[in-house]
Coordinates of C-alpha atoms in Angstrom, one line a residue:
X1 CA -18.1 34.1 -8.9
X2 CA -16.3 37.1 -7.3
X3 CA -12.5 37.1 -8.3
X4 CA -10.7 39.2 -6.1
X5 CA -7.5 37.7 -7.2
X6 CA -8.2 38.9 -10.9
X7 CA -6.4 41.9 -10.4
X8 CA -3.6 40.5 -8.1
X9 CA 0.0 39.4 -9.0
X10 CA 0.3 36.1 -10.9
X11 CA -0.1 33.1 -8.6
X12 CA 3.2 31.7 -7.7
X13 CA 4.7 28.6 -6.0
X14 CA 7.7 30.5 -4.3
X15 CA 8.2 29.5 -1.0
X16 CA 6.9 31.9 1.7
X17 CA 7.4 29.7 4.8
X18 CA 10.0 27.4 6.0
X19 CA 11.1 23.9 5.1
X20 CA 10.3 24.7 1.4
X21 CA 6.4 25.3 1.8
X22 CA 4.6 27.5 -0.1
X23 CA 1.9 29.8 1.3
X24 CA -0.7 27.7 -0.2
X25 CA 0.7 24.6 1.3
X26 CA 0.8 26.3 4.8
X27 CA -2.8 27.4 4.3
X28 CA -3.7 23.7 3.4
X29 CA -2.3 22.7 6.5
X30 CA -4.0 25.5 8.4
X31 CA -7.3 24.1 7.1
X32 CA -6.6 20.7 8.8
X33 CA -7.7 22.4 12.0
X34 CA -11.0 22.8 10.9
X35 CA -13.2 20.0 11.8
X36 CA -16.6 19.0 10.3
X37 CA -18.8 19.2 13.3
X38 CA -21.1 16.3 11.9
X39 CA -18.5 14.1 10.9
X40 CA -15.8 15.0 13.5
X41 CA -13.0 15.1 11.0
X42 CA -11.0 17.5 9.4
X43 CA -12.1 19.1 6.2
X44 CA -8.9 18.5 4.1
X45 CA -8.9 14.9 4.6
X46 CA -12.6 14.5 4.2
X47 CA -11.8 16.0 0.5
X48 CA -14.1 19.2 1.0
X49 CA -10.9 21.4 0.0
X50 CA -10.7 21.3 -3.7
X51 CA -8.0 24.0 -4.3
X52 CA -6.0 26.6 -2.5
X53 CA -4.0 29.3 -4.4
X54 CA -2.0 32.2 -3.1
X55 CA -0.5 35.1 -4.5
X56 CA 3.1 36.8 -4.0
X57 CA 1.5 39.4 -1.9
X58 CA -0.6 37.1 0.2
X59 CA -4.0 37.0 -1.3
X60 CA -5.4 33.7 -0.8
X61 CA -8.3 31.8 -2.7
X62 CA -9.8 28.5 -1.2
X63 CA -12.3 26.7 -3.4
X64 CA -14.3 24.1 -1.0
X65 CA -17.4 22.0 -1.1
X66 CA -19.5 20.3 1.7
X67 CA -20.7 16.6 1.6
X68 CA -24.1 18.1 0.5
X69 CA -25.8 20.8 -1.0
X70 CA -28.1 21.5 2.2
X71 CA -25.4 20.8 4.6
X72 CA -26.2 22.8 8.0
X73 CA -22.9 23.5 8.6
X74 CA -22.3 25.1 5.6
X75 CA -21.5 28.5 6.9
X76 CA -19.6 27.3 9.8
X77 CA -17.1 25.5 7.5
X78 CA -16.7 28.5 5.1
X79 CA -16.0 30.8 8.2
X80 CA -13.7 28.2 9.9
X81 CA -11.7 27.9 6.8
X82 CA -11.6 31.7 6.3
X83 CA -10.2 32.1 9.7
X84 CA -7.9 29.0 9.5
X85 CA -6.2 30.5 6.2
X86 CA -6.0 34.1 7.5
X87 CA -4.0 32.8 10.7
X88 CA -1.1 31.7 8.3
X89 CA 1.5 34.1 8.4
X90 CA 2.0 36.1 5.1
X91 CA -1.7 36.2 4.5
X92 CA -3.2 39.3 3.4
X93 CA -6.6 38.7 2.1
X94 CA -8.8 35.4 2.1
X95 CA -11.4 34.4 -0.5
X96 CA -13.4 31.1 0.2
X97 CA -15.5 30.0 -2.5
X98 CA -18.1 27.1 -2.3
X99 CA -18.6 25.0 -5.3
X100 CA -20.6 21.7 -6.0
X101 CA -18.7 21.0 -9.1
X102 CA -17.7 18.2 -8.8
X103 CA -20.1 16.9 -6.3
X104 CA -18.5 15.4 -3.3
X105 CA -18.2 11.8 -3.1
X106 CA -16.6 9.6 -0.1
X107 CA -13.8 8.5 -2.9
X108 CA -12.6 12.0 -2.2
X109 CA -11.3 11.4 1.1
X110 CA -7.7 10.7 2.2
X111 CA -6.8 7.2 3.2
X112 CA -6.5 8.4 6.8
X113 CA -10.5 9.7 6.6
X114 CA -11.5 6.5 4.9
X115 CA -9.5 4.4 7.4
X116 CA -11.3 6.4 10.4
X117 CA -14.8 5.7 8.9
X118 CA -14.0 2.2 8.0
X119 CA -14.2 2.6 4.6
X120 CA -12.1 0.6 2.0
X121 CA -11.8 1.0 -1.6

């Protein structure tokens, strides 16, 4: 795994936007604009975003997955994530890491996504 954040300043939770949101919070919200083309729902509520980290100087690292290893939309989702994260004011650089550990399951979806797909726990 390529760690462009390895030499960056320590990860912070300090606010960098309005209303007490951190840069990582703002990026996570921007990622809601990325819609899985096969499922028609945003990747955050689908549970495809595992982590968003940001440094004080605006370096952002997004860890994400896809619903399956062979997902035909993988490059589309990674590029959409990179563009959405990069659109947030204060973001200097973005790295999107794809992982399959842990494997995605429908239980990772938000209550809103589960409701949309008529899934109940």
